[in-house]
mmCIF file of C-alpha atoms in Angstrom:
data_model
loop_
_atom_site.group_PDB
_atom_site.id
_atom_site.type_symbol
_atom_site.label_atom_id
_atom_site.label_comp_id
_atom_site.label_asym_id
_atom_site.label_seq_id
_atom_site.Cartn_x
_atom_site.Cartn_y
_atom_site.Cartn_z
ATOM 1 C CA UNK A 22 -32.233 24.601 -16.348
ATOM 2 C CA UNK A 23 -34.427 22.614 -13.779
ATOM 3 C CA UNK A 24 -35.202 23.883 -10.739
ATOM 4 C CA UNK A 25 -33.796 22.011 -7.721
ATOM 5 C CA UNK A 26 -35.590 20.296 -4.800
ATOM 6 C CA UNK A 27 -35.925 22.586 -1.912
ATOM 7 C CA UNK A 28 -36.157 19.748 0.353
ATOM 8 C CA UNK A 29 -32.637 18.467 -0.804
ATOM 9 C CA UNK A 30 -29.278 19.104 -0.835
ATOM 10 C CA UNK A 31 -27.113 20.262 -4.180
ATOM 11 C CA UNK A 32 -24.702 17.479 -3.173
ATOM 12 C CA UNK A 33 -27.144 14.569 -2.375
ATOM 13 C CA UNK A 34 -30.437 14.044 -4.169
ATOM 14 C CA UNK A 35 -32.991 11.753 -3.179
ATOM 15 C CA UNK A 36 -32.098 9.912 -6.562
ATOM 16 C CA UNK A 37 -28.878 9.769 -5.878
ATOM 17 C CA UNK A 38 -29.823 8.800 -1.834
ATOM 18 C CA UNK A 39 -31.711 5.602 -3.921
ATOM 19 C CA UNK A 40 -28.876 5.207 -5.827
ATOM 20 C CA UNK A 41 -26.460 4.480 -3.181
ATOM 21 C CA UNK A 42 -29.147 2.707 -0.416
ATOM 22 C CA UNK A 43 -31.137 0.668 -3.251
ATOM 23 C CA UNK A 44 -32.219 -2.150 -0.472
ATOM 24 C CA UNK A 45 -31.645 -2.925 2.854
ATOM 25 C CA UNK A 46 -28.741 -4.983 1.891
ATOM 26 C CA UNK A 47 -27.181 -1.776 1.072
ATOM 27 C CA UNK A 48 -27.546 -0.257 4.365
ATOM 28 C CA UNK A 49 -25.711 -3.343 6.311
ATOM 29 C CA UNK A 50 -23.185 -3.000 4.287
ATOM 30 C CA UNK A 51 -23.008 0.649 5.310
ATOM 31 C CA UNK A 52 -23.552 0.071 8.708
ATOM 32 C CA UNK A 53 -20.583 -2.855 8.663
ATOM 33 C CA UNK A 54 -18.240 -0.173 6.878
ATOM 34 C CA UNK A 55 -18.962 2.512 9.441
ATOM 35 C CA UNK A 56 -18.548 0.412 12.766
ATOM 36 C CA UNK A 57 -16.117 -2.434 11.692
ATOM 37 C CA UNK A 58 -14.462 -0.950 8.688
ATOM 38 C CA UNK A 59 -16.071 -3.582 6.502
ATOM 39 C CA UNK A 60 -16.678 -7.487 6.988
ATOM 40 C CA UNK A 61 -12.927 -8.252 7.558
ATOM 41 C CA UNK A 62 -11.855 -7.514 11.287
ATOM 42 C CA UNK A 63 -10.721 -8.596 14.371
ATOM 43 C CA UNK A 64 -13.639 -10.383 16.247
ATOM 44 C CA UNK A 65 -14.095 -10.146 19.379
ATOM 45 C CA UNK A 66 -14.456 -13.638 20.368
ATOM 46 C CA UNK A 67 -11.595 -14.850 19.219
ATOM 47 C CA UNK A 68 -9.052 -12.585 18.420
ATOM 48 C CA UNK A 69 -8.314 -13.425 14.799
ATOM 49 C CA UNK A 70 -8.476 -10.600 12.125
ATOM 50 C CA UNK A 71 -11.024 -12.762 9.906
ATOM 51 C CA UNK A 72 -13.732 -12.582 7.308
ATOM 52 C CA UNK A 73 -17.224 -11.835 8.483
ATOM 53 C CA UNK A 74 -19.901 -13.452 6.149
ATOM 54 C CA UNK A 75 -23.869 -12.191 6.373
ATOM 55 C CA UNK A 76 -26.213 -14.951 7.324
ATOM 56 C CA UNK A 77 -28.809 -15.237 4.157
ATOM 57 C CA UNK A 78 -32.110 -14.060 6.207
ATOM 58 C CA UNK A 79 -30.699 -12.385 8.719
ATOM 59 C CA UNK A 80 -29.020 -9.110 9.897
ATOM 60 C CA UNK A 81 -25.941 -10.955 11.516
ATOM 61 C CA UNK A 82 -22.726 -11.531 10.222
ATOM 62 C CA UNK A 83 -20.659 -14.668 11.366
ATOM 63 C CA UNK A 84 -17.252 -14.703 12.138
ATOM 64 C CA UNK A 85 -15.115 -17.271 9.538
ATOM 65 C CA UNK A 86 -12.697 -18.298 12.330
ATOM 66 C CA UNK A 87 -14.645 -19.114 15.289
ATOM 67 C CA UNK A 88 -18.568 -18.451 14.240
ATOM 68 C CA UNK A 89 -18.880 -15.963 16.190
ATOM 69 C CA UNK A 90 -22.074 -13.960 15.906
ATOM 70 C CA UNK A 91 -22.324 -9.792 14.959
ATOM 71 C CA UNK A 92 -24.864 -8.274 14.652
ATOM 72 C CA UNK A 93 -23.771 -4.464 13.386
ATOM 73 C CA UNK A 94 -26.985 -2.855 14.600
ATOM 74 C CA UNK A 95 -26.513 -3.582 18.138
ATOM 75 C CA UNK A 96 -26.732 -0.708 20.622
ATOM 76 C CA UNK A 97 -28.543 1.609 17.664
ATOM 77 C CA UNK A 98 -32.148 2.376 17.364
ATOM 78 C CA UNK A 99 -32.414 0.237 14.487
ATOM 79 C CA UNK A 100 -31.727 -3.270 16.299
ATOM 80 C CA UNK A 101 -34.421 -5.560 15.647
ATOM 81 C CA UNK A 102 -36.459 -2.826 14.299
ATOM 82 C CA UNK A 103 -39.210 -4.444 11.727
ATOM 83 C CA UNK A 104 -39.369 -1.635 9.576
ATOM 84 C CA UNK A 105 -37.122 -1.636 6.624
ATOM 85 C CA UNK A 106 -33.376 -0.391 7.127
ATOM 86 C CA UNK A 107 -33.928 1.428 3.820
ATOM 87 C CA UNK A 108 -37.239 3.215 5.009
ATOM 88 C CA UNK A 109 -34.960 4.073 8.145
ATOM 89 C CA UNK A 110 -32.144 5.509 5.809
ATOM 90 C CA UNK A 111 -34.259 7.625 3.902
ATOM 91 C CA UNK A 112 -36.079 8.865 7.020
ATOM 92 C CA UNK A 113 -33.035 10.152 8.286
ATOM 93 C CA UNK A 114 -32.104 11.456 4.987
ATOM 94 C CA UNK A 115 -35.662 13.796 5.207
ATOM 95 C CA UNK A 116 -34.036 14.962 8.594
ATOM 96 C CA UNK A 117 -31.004 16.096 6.959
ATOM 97 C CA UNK A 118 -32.384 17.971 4.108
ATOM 98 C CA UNK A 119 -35.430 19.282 4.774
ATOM 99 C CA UNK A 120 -35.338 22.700 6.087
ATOM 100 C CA UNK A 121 -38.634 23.237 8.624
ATOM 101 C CA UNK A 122 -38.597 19.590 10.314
ATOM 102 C CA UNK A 123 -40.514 16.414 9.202
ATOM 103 C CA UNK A 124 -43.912 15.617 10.235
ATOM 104 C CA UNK A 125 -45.155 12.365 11.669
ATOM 105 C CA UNK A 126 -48.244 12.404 8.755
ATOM 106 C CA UNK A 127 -45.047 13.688 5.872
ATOM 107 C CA UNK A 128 -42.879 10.687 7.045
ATOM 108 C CA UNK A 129 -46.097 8.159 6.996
ATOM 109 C CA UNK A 130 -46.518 9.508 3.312
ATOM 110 C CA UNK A 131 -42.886 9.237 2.023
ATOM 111 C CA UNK A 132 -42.407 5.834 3.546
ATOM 112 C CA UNK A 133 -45.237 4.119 3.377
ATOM 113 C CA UNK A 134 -46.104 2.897 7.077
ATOM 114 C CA UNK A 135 -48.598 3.564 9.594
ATOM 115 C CA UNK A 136 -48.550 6.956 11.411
ATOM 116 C CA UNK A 137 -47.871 4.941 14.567
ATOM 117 C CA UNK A 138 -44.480 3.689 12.874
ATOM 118 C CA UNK A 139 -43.933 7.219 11.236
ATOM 119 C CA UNK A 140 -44.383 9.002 14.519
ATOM 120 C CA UNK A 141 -42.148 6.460 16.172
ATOM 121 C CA UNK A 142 -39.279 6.529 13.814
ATOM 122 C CA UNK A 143 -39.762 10.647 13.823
ATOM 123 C CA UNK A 144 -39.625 10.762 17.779
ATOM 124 C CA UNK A 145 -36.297 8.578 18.179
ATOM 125 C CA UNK A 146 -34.365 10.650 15.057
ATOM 126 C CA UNK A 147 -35.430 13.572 16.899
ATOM 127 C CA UNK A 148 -34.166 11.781 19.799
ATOM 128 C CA UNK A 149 -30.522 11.141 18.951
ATOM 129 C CA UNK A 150 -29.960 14.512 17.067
ATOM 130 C CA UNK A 151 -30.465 15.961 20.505
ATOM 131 C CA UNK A 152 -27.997 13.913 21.774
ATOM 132 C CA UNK A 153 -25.567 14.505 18.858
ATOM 133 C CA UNK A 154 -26.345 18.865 19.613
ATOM 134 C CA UNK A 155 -25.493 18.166 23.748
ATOM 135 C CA UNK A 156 -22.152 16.140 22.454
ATOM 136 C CA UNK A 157 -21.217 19.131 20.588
ATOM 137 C CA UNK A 158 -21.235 21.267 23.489
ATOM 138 C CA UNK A 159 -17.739 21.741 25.342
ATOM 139 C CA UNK A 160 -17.490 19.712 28.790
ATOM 140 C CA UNK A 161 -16.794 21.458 31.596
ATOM 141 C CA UNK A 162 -16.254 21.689 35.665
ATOM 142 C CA UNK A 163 -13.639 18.736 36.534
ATOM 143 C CA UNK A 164 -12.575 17.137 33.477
ATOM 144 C CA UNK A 165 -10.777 13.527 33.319
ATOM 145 C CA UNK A 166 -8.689 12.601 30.432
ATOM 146 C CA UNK A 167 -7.427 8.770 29.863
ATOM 147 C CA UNK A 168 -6.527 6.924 26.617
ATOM 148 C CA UNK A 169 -7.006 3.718 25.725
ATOM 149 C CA UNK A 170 -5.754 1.433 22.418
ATOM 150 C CA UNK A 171 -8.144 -0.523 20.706
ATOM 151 C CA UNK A 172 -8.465 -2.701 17.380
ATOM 152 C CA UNK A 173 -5.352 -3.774 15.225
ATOM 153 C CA UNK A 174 -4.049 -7.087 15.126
ATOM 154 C CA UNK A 175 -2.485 -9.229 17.781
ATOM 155 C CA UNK A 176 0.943 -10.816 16.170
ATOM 156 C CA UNK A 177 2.976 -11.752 19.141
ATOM 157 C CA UNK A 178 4.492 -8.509 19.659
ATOM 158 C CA UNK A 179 4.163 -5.197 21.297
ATOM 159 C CA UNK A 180 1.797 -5.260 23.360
ATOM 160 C CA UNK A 181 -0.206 -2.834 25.768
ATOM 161 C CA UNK A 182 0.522 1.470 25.347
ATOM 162 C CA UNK A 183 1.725 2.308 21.877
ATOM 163 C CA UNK A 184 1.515 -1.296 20.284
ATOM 164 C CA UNK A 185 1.295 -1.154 17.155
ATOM 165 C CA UNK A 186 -1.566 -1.686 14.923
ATOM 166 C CA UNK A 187 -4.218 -0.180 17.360
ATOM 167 C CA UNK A 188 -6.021 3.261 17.161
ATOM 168 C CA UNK A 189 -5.716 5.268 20.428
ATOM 169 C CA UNK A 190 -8.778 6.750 21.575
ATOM 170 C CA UNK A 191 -8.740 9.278 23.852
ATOM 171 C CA UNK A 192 -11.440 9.491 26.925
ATOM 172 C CA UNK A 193 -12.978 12.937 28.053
ATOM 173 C CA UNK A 194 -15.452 12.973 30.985
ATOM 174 C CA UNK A 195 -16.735 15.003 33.252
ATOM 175 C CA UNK A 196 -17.163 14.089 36.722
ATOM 176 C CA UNK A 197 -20.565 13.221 37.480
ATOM 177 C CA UNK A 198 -21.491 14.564 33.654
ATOM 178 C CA UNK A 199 -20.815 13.917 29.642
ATOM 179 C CA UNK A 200 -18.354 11.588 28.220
ATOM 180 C CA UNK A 201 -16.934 12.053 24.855
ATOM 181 C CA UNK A 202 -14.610 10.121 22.952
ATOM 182 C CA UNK A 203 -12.204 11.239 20.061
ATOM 183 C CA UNK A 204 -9.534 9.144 18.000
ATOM 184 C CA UNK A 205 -5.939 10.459 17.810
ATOM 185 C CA UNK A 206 -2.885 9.625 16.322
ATOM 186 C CA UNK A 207 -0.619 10.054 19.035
ATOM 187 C CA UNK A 208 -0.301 11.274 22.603
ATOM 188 C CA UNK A 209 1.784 13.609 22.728
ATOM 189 C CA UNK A 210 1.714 17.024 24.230
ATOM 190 C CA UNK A 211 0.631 18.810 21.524
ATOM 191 C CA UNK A 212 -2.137 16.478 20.339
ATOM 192 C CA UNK A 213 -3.712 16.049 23.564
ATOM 193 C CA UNK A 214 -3.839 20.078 24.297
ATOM 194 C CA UNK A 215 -5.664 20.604 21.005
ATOM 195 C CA UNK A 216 -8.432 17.539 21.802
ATOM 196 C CA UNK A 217 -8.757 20.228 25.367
ATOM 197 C CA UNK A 218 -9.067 22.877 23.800
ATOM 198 C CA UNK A 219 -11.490 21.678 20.953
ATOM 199 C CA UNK A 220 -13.347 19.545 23.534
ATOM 200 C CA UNK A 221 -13.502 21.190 27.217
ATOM 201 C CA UNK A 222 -14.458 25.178 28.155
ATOM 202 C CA UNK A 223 -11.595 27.615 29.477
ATOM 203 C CA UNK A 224 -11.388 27.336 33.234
ATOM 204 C CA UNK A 225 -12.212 24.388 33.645
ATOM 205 C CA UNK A 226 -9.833 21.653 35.446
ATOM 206 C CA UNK A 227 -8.246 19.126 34.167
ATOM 207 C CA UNK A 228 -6.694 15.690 34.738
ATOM 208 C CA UNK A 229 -4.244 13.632 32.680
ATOM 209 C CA UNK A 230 -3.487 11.122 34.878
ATOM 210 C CA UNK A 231 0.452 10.237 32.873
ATOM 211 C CA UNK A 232 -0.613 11.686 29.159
ATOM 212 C CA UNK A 233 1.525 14.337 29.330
ATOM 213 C CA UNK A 234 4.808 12.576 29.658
#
């Protein structure tokens, strides 16, 4: 029996990483699944669930219904980036499965760029994984809760709190702090003391504004 890759997972190898992120192509696709459920949504523009076909040479994806431009990288480290999205990918993928850290010279080596790119791509993964540890940590002091229903499909009829079609998301922030943001399938009393208790530290205070009605 062959001896596995220390540097990777059991459940994702780095031929299996090429497997499913062959091109960059592969990671839009990914990206539009993750953010936008796919390419068929409602845009934002004009308020149509439609079709949302990839311009040929570029990143953006045009809205069938009105032309309306998105681009699904917007607001992420990797808008307008010039280094492949696939180079990116697997970069992040070294992150993930390697267990002492990644170098700047190890990442210049596995993908092929400059060490000035390497280090640069390094430093901003680094970057957002400390975000992703602080977002993990439970918010505390004087905590605000609010919900808010977004997504779904207009049709003419209910509208506003509870209409359906839309995913409720439910705010958390602390005043003068962190912000986090969970989805939940309903607001009631039950669901909205677990998100608390999963999301904010015992003692603290908090406010619900009409949630618990």
């Amino acid at each position: 029996m062959s001896k596995k890759s220390p540097s990777a997972t059991p459940e994702f190898s780095v031929r299996e990483f090429f497997q499913r992120f062959p091109d960059n192509d592969a990671c839009i696709a990914h990206i539009m699944q993750v953010r936008f459920g796919g390419t068929r949504f409602e845009c934002s523009a004009c308020g149509k669930e439609a079709t949302h076909h990839k311009l040929a040479t570029r990143r953006t994806f045009v809205c069938a219904n009105c032309g309306h431009h998105v681009n699904p990288t917007a607001g992420t480290i990797l808008h307008d980036t010039r280094t492949p999205l696939v180079s990116w990918f697997y970069a992040m993928y070294l992150f993930c499965t390697t267990r002492h850290g990644v170098s700047g010279k190890e990442l210049q080596r596995q993908l092929g760029v400059t060490y000035k790119t390497a280090y640069r791509i390094g430093q901003q993964i680094r970057d957002l994984t400390a975000k992703a540890q602080s977002f993990d940590a439970l918010l505390a002091g004087h905590v605000e809760l609010d919900e808010a229903y977004v997504g779904g499909r207009r049709s003419g009829g209910k509208r506003g709190r509870g209409a359906p079609g839309k995913t409720i998301v439910m705010g958390l922030a602390e005043r003068g702090g962190n912000m986090k943001a969970v989805v939940i399938p309903n607001v009631k009393k039950d669901t909205l003391r677990g998100v608390v208790l999963d999301n904010v530290e015992a003692g603290s205070v908090v406010s619900t504004d009409e949630l618990y009605s």
